[in-house]
Short mmCIF file of C-alpha atoms and ligand atoms in Angstrom, two decimals:
data_model
loop_
_atom_site.label_atom_id
_atom_site.label_comp_id
_atom_site.label_asym_id
_atom_site.label_seq_id
_atom_site.Cartn_x
_atom_site.Cartn_y
_atom_site.Cartn_z
CA MET A 50 -10.14 12.05 13.64
CA LEU A 51 -6.72 12.96 12.30
CA VAL A 52 -6.54 15.88 9.87
CA LEU A 53 -3.45 17.11 8.06
CA SER A 54 -3.93 20.47 6.37
CA HIS A 55 -1.37 21.80 3.95
CA VAL A 56 1.47 20.21 5.86
CA MET A 57 4.99 21.13 4.86
CA VAL A 58 8.18 19.64 6.28
CA ALA A 59 11.52 20.96 5.06
CA TYR A 60 14.85 19.50 6.15
CA PRO A 61 17.62 22.06 6.51
CA GLY A 62 19.70 22.33 3.36
CA ALA A 63 17.39 20.16 1.25
CA GLU A 64 16.57 21.31 -2.30
CA ARG A 65 12.84 20.76 -1.93
CA PRO A 66 10.57 20.16 1.04
CA ALA A 67 10.24 16.50 2.08
CA LEU A 68 6.48 17.13 2.38
CA ASP A 69 4.76 19.86 0.45
CA ASP A 70 1.14 20.93 0.93
CA VAL A 71 -0.07 17.51 2.11
CA SER A 72 -3.69 17.40 3.24
CA LEU A 73 -5.46 14.24 4.38
CA THR A 74 -8.10 13.00 6.76
CA LEU A 75 -8.25 9.78 8.70
CA GLN A 76 -11.63 8.77 10.15
CA PRO A 77 -11.91 6.76 13.37
CA GLY A 78 -11.38 3.04 12.80
CA GLU A 79 -10.06 3.61 9.30
CA VAL A 80 -6.82 2.22 7.88
CA LEU A 81 -5.25 4.59 5.38
CA ALA A 82 -2.31 3.44 3.28
CA VAL A 83 0.11 6.05 2.05
CA LEU A 84 1.76 4.54 -0.99
CA GLY A 85 4.83 5.91 -2.73
CA PRO A 86 8.36 5.13 -3.88
CA SER A 87 11.39 5.27 -1.65
CA GLY A 88 12.34 8.82 -0.70
CA CYS A 89 8.89 10.33 -1.42
CA GLY A 90 8.40 11.39 2.21
CA LYS A 91 6.46 8.51 3.80
CA SER A 92 8.56 8.24 6.94
CA THR A 93 8.67 12.00 7.20
CA LEU A 94 4.86 12.03 7.14
CA LEU A 95 4.65 9.54 10.00
CA ARG A 96 7.31 11.37 11.97
CA ALA A 97 5.44 14.64 11.55
CA VAL A 98 2.21 13.03 12.79
CA ALA A 99 4.09 11.49 15.71
CA GLY A 100 5.49 14.88 16.62
CA LEU A 101 9.08 13.96 15.79
CA GLU A 102 9.43 16.46 12.94
CA PRO A 103 8.47 20.12 13.12
CA LEU A 104 6.12 21.56 10.49
CA ALA A 105 7.37 24.39 8.28
CA ALA A 106 3.74 25.17 7.36
CA GLY A 107 0.26 23.76 7.79
CA ALA A 108 -1.31 21.98 10.75
CA ILE A 109 -2.02 18.53 12.12
CA THR A 110 -5.10 18.18 14.34
CA TRP A 111 -6.69 15.37 16.30
CA ASP A 112 -10.42 15.71 16.93
CA GLY A 113 -10.09 19.38 16.09
CA ARG A 114 -7.20 20.07 18.47
CA ASP A 115 -3.98 21.36 16.99
CA LEU A 116 -1.13 18.99 17.88
CA ALA A 117 1.57 21.64 17.53
CA GLY A 118 3.38 21.76 20.84
CA VAL A 119 1.94 18.43 22.00
CA PRO A 120 4.97 16.21 22.65
CA THR A 121 5.15 12.73 21.11
CA TYR A 122 4.43 10.85 24.33
CA ARG A 123 1.31 12.93 24.97
CA ARG A 124 -0.23 12.24 21.56
CA GLY A 125 -1.39 8.74 22.40
CA PHE A 126 -0.06 7.36 19.12
CA ALA A 127 2.06 4.24 18.64
CA LEU A 128 4.71 3.66 16.00
CA LEU A 129 5.74 0.41 14.38
CA PHE A 130 8.77 0.21 12.12
CA GLN A 131 10.09 -2.14 9.46
CA ASP A 132 12.26 -3.72 12.11
CA GLY A 133 10.01 -4.01 15.14
CA GLN A 134 12.97 -3.31 17.43
CA LEU A 135 12.17 -5.83 20.15
CA PHE A 136 14.25 -5.92 23.31
CA ALA A 137 16.42 -8.94 22.54
CA HIS A 138 17.07 -9.82 26.17
CA ARG A 139 13.46 -9.79 27.30
CA THR A 140 10.89 -12.48 26.70
CA VAL A 141 8.06 -12.01 24.22
CA GLY A 142 5.68 -11.43 27.13
CA ASP A 143 7.93 -8.79 28.71
CA ASN A 144 8.29 -7.05 25.37
CA VAL A 145 4.54 -6.81 24.95
CA ALA A 146 4.10 -5.79 28.60
CA TYR A 147 6.71 -3.04 28.40
CA PRO A 148 4.39 -0.12 27.55
CA LEU A 149 1.97 -1.34 30.24
CA ARG A 150 4.78 -1.34 32.80
CA LEU A 151 5.63 2.24 31.86
CA ARG A 152 2.03 3.08 32.63
CA ARG A 153 2.24 1.22 35.92
CA THR A 154 -0.51 -1.19 34.97
CA PRO A 155 -0.90 -3.68 37.87
CA ARG A 156 0.76 -7.04 37.33
CA ARG A 157 -2.41 -9.09 37.09
CA ALA A 158 -4.05 -6.77 34.56
CA ARG A 159 -0.78 -6.69 32.62
CA ARG A 160 -0.63 -10.45 32.33
CA ALA A 161 -4.22 -10.65 31.19
CA ARG A 162 -3.66 -7.95 28.58
CA VAL A 163 -0.47 -9.64 27.29
CA ALA A 164 -2.34 -12.93 26.89
CA GLU A 165 -5.13 -11.14 25.05
CA LEU A 166 -2.69 -9.36 22.72
CA LEU A 167 -0.71 -12.49 21.96
CA GLU A 168 -3.96 -14.21 21.08
CA LEU A 169 -4.91 -11.29 18.83
CA VAL A 170 -1.67 -11.61 16.84
CA GLY A 171 -1.82 -15.40 16.73
CA LEU A 172 1.01 -16.06 19.19
CA THR A 173 -0.79 -17.64 22.12
CA GLY A 174 1.70 -19.53 24.28
CA TYR A 175 4.72 -17.53 23.10
CA ALA A 176 5.00 -15.35 26.23
CA ASP A 177 8.11 -17.06 27.63
CA ARG A 178 9.97 -17.34 24.33
CA SER A 179 13.01 -15.22 23.54
CA PRO A 180 12.78 -13.03 20.41
CA ALA A 181 15.89 -14.76 19.08
CA THR A 182 13.92 -18.01 18.70
CA LEU A 183 11.23 -16.39 16.51
CA SER A 184 10.94 -16.01 12.74
CA GLY A 185 10.92 -12.52 11.23
CA GLY A 186 7.17 -12.64 10.81
CA GLU A 187 6.62 -13.73 14.41
CA ARG A 188 8.86 -10.94 15.64
CA GLN A 189 6.81 -8.37 13.75
CA ARG A 190 3.65 -9.83 15.29
CA VAL A 191 5.17 -9.35 18.74
CA ALA A 192 6.11 -5.77 17.84
CA LEU A 193 2.54 -5.22 16.65
CA ALA A 194 1.15 -6.62 19.91
CA ARG A 195 3.44 -4.29 21.84
CA ALA A 196 2.36 -1.31 19.74
CA LEU A 197 -1.29 -2.14 20.42
CA ALA A 198 -0.78 -2.82 24.15
CA THR A 199 -1.98 0.53 25.41
CA SER A 200 -4.77 0.78 22.82
CA PRO A 201 -3.25 3.78 21.02
CA ARG A 202 -5.80 6.09 19.43
CA LEU A 203 -3.69 5.99 16.29
CA LEU A 204 -1.20 3.41 15.06
CA LEU A 205 1.54 4.59 12.70
CA LEU A 206 3.04 1.77 10.67
CA ASP A 207 6.23 2.44 8.71
CA GLU A 208 6.65 -0.35 6.13
CA PRO A 209 6.18 -2.97 8.85
CA LEU A 210 6.27 -5.90 6.41
CA SER A 211 9.02 -4.89 4.02
CA ALA A 212 11.81 -6.80 5.77
CA LEU A 213 9.91 -10.08 5.36
CA ASP A 214 10.07 -12.45 2.43
CA LEU A 215 7.32 -12.36 -0.16
CA THR A 216 5.07 -15.26 0.92
CA LEU A 217 5.24 -14.23 4.53
CA ARG A 218 4.55 -10.65 3.58
CA GLU A 219 1.38 -11.57 1.73
CA ARG A 220 0.07 -13.63 4.63
CA LEU A 221 0.99 -11.10 7.27
CA ALA A 222 -0.62 -8.31 5.23
CA ALA A 223 -3.94 -10.14 5.36
CA ASP A 224 -3.46 -10.91 9.06
CA LEU A 225 -2.53 -7.32 9.78
CA ARG A 226 -5.79 -6.14 8.24
CA ALA A 227 -7.78 -8.62 10.34
CA ILE A 228 -5.91 -7.68 13.51
CA LEU A 229 -6.41 -3.94 12.98
CA ARG A 230 -10.08 -4.53 12.23
CA GLU A 231 -10.60 -6.66 15.29
CA ALA A 232 -8.82 -4.18 17.53
CA GLY A 233 -10.78 -1.34 15.88
CA THR A 234 -7.50 0.53 15.46
CA THR A 235 -7.23 3.70 13.43
CA ALA A 236 -4.03 3.35 11.46
CA LEU A 237 -1.80 5.17 9.02
CA PHE A 238 0.17 2.59 7.09
CA VAL A 239 2.98 3.62 4.77
CA THR A 240 4.40 1.32 2.14
CA HIS A 241 6.05 1.30 -1.28
CA ASP A 242 4.20 -1.90 -2.23
CA HIS A 243 0.81 -1.45 -3.89
CA GLU A 244 -0.25 -5.03 -3.21
CA GLU A 245 0.37 -4.49 0.47
CA ALA A 246 -1.60 -1.25 0.42
CA PHE A 247 -4.53 -3.02 -1.21
CA ALA A 248 -4.34 -5.94 1.21
CA VAL A 249 -4.25 -3.86 4.39
CA ALA A 250 -6.04 -0.53 3.89
CA ASP A 251 -9.55 0.88 3.44
CA ARG A 252 -8.39 4.02 1.71
CA MET A 253 -5.24 4.96 -0.10
CA ALA A 254 -3.21 8.10 -0.73
CA LEU A 255 -0.45 8.28 -3.32
CA LEU A 256 2.59 10.31 -2.40
CA ARG A 257 5.19 11.39 -4.92
CA ALA A 258 8.19 13.64 -4.25
CA GLY A 259 6.58 15.02 -1.11
CA ARG A 260 3.25 15.78 -2.74
CA LEU A 261 -0.05 13.99 -2.53
CA VAL A 262 -1.01 12.89 -6.02
CA GLN A 263 -4.32 11.23 -5.29
CA GLN A 264 -6.45 9.83 -2.48
CA GLY A 265 -9.63 7.83 -2.27
CA THR A 266 -11.06 4.43 -1.51
CA LEU A 267 -9.04 1.50 -2.84
CA ASP A 268 -11.61 1.08 -5.55
CA GLU A 269 -11.54 4.72 -6.63
CA VAL A 270 -7.77 4.86 -6.85
CA TRP A 271 -7.63 1.50 -8.55
CA ARG A 272 -10.24 2.35 -11.15
CA GLN A 273 -8.97 5.79 -11.93
CA PRO A 274 -5.27 6.41 -11.30
CA ALA A 275 -4.51 10.13 -11.43
CA ASP A 276 -1.95 9.83 -14.23
CA ALA A 277 0.39 7.46 -16.02
CA GLU A 278 2.97 7.47 -13.25
CA ALA A 279 0.33 6.74 -10.63
CA ALA A 280 -0.96 3.89 -12.82
CA ALA A 281 2.54 2.44 -13.08
CA PHE A 282 2.97 2.63 -9.34
CA LEU A 283 -0.35 0.86 -8.83
CA GLY A 284 0.89 -2.04 -10.92
CA TYR A 285 -0.52 -1.18 -14.33
CA ALA A 286 1.99 -2.39 -16.92
CA THR A 287 1.27 -0.18 -19.93
CA VAL A 288 -0.43 3.09 -20.79
CA LEU A 289 -1.88 3.60 -24.26
CA THR A 290 -2.98 6.88 -25.78
CA GLY A 291 -4.65 7.96 -29.02
CA GLU A 292 -5.70 5.45 -31.64
CA PRO A 293 -4.27 2.34 -29.91
CA ALA A 294 -6.19 3.23 -26.74
CA ALA A 295 -9.39 3.85 -28.69
CA ARG A 296 -9.02 0.54 -30.51
CA VAL A 297 -8.76 -1.48 -27.31
CA LEU A 298 -11.75 0.32 -25.78
CA ALA A 299 -13.81 -0.15 -28.94
CA THR A 300 -13.66 -3.91 -28.39
CA LEU A 301 -15.42 -3.72 -25.00
CA PRO A 302 -19.07 -4.75 -24.99
CA ALA A 303 -21.40 -1.71 -25.09
CA PRO A 304 -22.43 0.07 -23.00
CA SER A 305 -18.99 0.54 -21.50
CA ALA A 306 -18.35 3.06 -18.74
CA LEU A 307 -14.67 2.99 -19.64
CA ALA A 308 -15.30 3.81 -23.29
CA ASP A 309 -17.61 6.64 -22.20
CA ALA A 310 -15.02 8.00 -19.79
CA PHE A 311 -12.41 7.87 -22.53
CA GLY A 312 -14.72 9.56 -25.04
CA ALA A 313 -15.31 12.37 -22.55
CA GLY A 314 -11.56 12.97 -22.39
CA ALA A 315 -11.54 13.90 -26.10
CA ASP A 316 -8.09 13.68 -27.70
CA ASP A 317 -6.00 13.49 -24.60
CA GLY A 318 -7.35 10.33 -22.97
CA ALA A 319 -5.14 7.46 -21.92
CA VAL A 320 -5.84 3.88 -20.95
CA ALA A 321 -3.79 1.89 -18.47
CA LEU A 322 -3.64 -1.88 -18.86
CA ARG A 323 -2.67 -4.46 -16.31
CA ARG A 324 -0.35 -7.19 -17.50
CA SER A 325 -3.32 -9.56 -17.78
CA ALA A 326 -5.72 -7.09 -19.42
CA LEU A 327 -5.66 -9.02 -22.70
CA ARG A 328 -6.54 -12.69 -22.80
CA VAL A 329 -6.30 -15.18 -25.64
CA ALA A 330 -9.81 -16.16 -26.79
CA ALA A 331 -10.81 -17.99 -29.97
CA ASP A 332 -13.35 -15.35 -30.96
CA GLY A 333 -11.56 -12.31 -29.49
CA PRO A 334 -12.00 -9.02 -31.37
CA LEU A 335 -8.28 -8.12 -31.43
CA ARG A 336 -5.72 -9.92 -33.57
CA GLY A 337 -2.04 -10.24 -32.96
CA ARG A 338 1.14 -12.19 -33.46
CA VAL A 339 2.90 -13.91 -30.55
CA LEU A 340 6.43 -12.61 -29.93
CA GLU A 341 7.18 -14.44 -26.72
CA ALA A 342 5.59 -17.03 -24.38
CA ARG A 343 6.57 -17.72 -20.81
CA LEU A 344 4.99 -19.98 -18.21
CA THR A 345 4.66 -18.52 -14.70
CA PRO A 346 3.24 -20.31 -11.64
CA GLU A 347 -0.11 -18.59 -12.17
CA THR A 348 -0.55 -18.21 -15.89
CA LEU A 349 0.96 -18.33 -19.32
CA ARG A 350 2.30 -14.88 -20.17
CA LEU A 351 2.64 -13.71 -23.74
CA ARG A 352 4.04 -10.71 -25.53
CA VAL A 353 1.84 -10.05 -28.51
CA ASP A 354 2.14 -7.59 -31.37
CA VAL A 355 -1.48 -6.50 -31.52
CA GLU A 356 -2.74 -5.17 -34.87
CA GLY A 357 -3.24 -1.41 -34.77
CA VAL A 358 -2.30 -1.25 -31.10
CA GLY A 359 1.32 -2.27 -30.58
CA VAL A 360 3.24 -4.76 -28.48
CA LEU A 361 1.40 -5.68 -25.29
CA ASP A 362 1.35 -8.30 -22.58
CA ALA A 363 -1.38 -10.91 -22.69
CA VAL A 364 -2.28 -14.08 -20.87
CA ALA A 365 -3.49 -17.49 -21.99
CA SER A 366 -4.91 -20.33 -19.97
CA GLY A 367 -3.36 -23.76 -19.96
CA GLY A 368 0.25 -24.89 -19.75
CA LEU A 369 3.23 -24.39 -21.97
CA ALA A 370 2.13 -27.33 -24.11
CA ASP A 371 -1.03 -25.45 -25.14
CA ALA A 372 0.86 -22.22 -25.63
CA PRO A 373 0.54 -20.55 -29.01
CA ALA A 374 3.91 -20.82 -30.76
CA VAL A 375 6.07 -17.78 -31.25
CA GLY A 376 5.01 -16.27 -34.55
CA ALA A 377 1.48 -17.73 -34.36
CA SER A 378 -1.60 -15.58 -34.88
CA VAL A 379 -3.89 -15.24 -31.89
CA ARG A 380 -7.13 -13.48 -31.11
CA LEU A 381 -7.50 -11.53 -27.92
CA VAL A 382 -10.23 -10.11 -25.73
CA ALA A 383 -9.79 -7.20 -23.28
CA ASP A 384 -10.95 -7.57 -19.67
CA PRO A 385 -12.53 -4.25 -18.60
CA SER A 386 -11.80 -4.94 -14.92
CA ARG A 387 -8.11 -4.80 -15.76
CA LEU A 388 -8.21 -1.51 -17.61
CA ALA A 389 -8.40 2.03 -16.30
CA VAL A 390 -9.05 5.26 -18.10
CA LEU A 391 -6.71 8.03 -16.98
CA PRO A 392 -8.27 11.45 -16.62
CA VAL A 393 -5.35 13.69 -17.42
CA THR A 394 -3.55 15.07 -20.42
CA LEU A 395 -0.29 13.36 -21.18
CA GLU A 396 2.52 15.40 -22.63
CA THR A 397 3.97 12.43 -24.42
CA PRO A 398 2.54 8.95 -24.82
CA VAL A 399 4.00 6.57 -22.30
CA GLU A 400 4.30 2.92 -23.15
CA SER A 401 5.57 -0.13 -21.34
CA LEU A 402 6.23 1.62 -18.07
CA ASP A 403 7.62 -1.50 -16.45
P1 ADP B 41 10.47 7.51 2.46
O1 ADP B 41 10.15 7.09 3.84
O2 ADP B 41 9.28 7.66 1.56
O3 ADP B 41 11.52 6.66 1.81
P2 ADP B 41 11.65 9.83 3.77
O4 ADP B 41 10.52 10.49 4.44
O5 ADP B 41 12.56 9.00 4.59
O6 ADP B 41 11.09 9.00 2.52
O7 ADP B 41 12.54 10.93 3.05
C1 ADP B 41 11.98 11.94 2.23
C2 ADP B 41 13.09 12.86 1.74
O8 ADP B 41 13.63 13.57 2.83
C3 ADP B 41 14.24 12.13 1.09
O9 ADP B 41 14.71 12.91 0.04
C4 ADP B 41 15.26 12.02 2.20
O10 ADP B 41 16.55 11.97 1.69
C5 ADP B 41 15.03 13.29 2.96
N1 ADP B 41 15.30 13.15 4.41
C6 ADP B 41 14.74 12.24 5.25
N2 ADP B 41 15.17 12.40 6.50
C7 ADP B 41 16.04 13.45 6.47
C8 ADP B 41 16.82 14.13 7.45
N3 ADP B 41 16.80 13.77 8.74
N4 ADP B 41 17.59 15.17 7.03
C9 ADP B 41 17.60 15.57 5.75
N5 ADP B 41 16.89 14.97 4.78
C10 ADP B 41 16.11 13.94 5.12
MG1 MG B 42 10.75 5.43 4.91
#
C-alpha cells in the first residue's frame, strides 16, 4: 500500500510549492487517477513517488516503510510517460525484454515472458517488428508491456495516452483498464482528461495548483464535485446558484436526493449541470425559447433561454430536420443523473464555465 502524508515538494526559486500538503492512499490492485490541469503538479507527484524529487515536508511510505533514502531503482516501481520512449533501434521484443535483461533473466524465461506481455497488450506476433513500423497507439502498448515486464509493485503512468488522437485514446483507455486489471497492477495514473480518468481508474483525486481538492471513488467525485471549479474540470458545463438552481431542482420527481442535498445547503447551494442535463420533452416542466440549434454526431444540441433560470444547454433527439426552430418555444425536463449538487459556498455565482 502506498501512502503519501502531507507531501510537499518545492522547486528552488518557485513562488509556491509544486505540491503542498498532499495526502493520499493507494490500496493494492487499485488504479488511482490524479486529475488536474497542466502545471498543477501531476508529474511532480509521480516523480516524488518514484524517488526522483526530494520532499520538502511529509512522507511517502510503502507498506508502512518510509521511502525516504530508498533510491528509485530499489523502489520496485515502473514509470510510463506520454512518449513511451522506446529504443528505436531495437525490435519490439528486445524493447520489452530490456528490463528482464537488466535483471539477468535467463533467455528462455525472457522469451516466454515477452510473448506473454505482448499477448496481454494485444500485440502477439509483433516481437520482431521495429518500433518505426508501429502506430502511436501500438508503440504505447509496447512501452506498457515493457513497464509491466518485471511485474512492478506500482506502475506510475504520466499522461500515457495524451499524445494519441482522440479515437485511439478512447479505445486505449478502455484497453489500459483491462490490461491493468488482468495484470493486477497497482497504478497511479495522472491525466488532465476527465474522460480518461473515468475510463481507466477506480478512484480519483483532483489536484489543483499543487493541492488536493478532492478524492474518492469515481462515483463519489462525479456525484459531488467539491466546488464549481472541480465541477468544470469534471466536464460539467454550467453551475447555477440561488433561485435558478432551486427552480431546476424543483422539477425533479420527489423524493429527490439532489433536492434534499440542495435544501440542506440553505442559501449557498449550487447545482452543476452537464451539457445534456436538460432534454426537450413535450410535457417537460421547464419552458424556454430556443436560441441556437446545432447537430453533432451524437445528438442535437440547443441553447435555450429557460424561463426563470437563464440560458442553458439542452439536447433533443432526432436530426436537424426535427429540430425546434430558433425562436420556438420548447419544454424541457432535467435528468437527475446529469446534475450534481455542490456542497460549498460560492463567493460569486459562476455560470457557463466552458
Ligand atoms: P503537470 O505535470 O501537472 O503539468 P508539473 O508537476 O510538471 O505539472 O509542474 C508543477 C509546477 O512545478 C509547474 O508550475 C512547473 O512549472 C513547476 N516545475 C516543474 N518542474 C520543475 C523544475 N524542474 N524546476 C522548477 N519548477 C518546476
Ligand atoms: Mg506533467
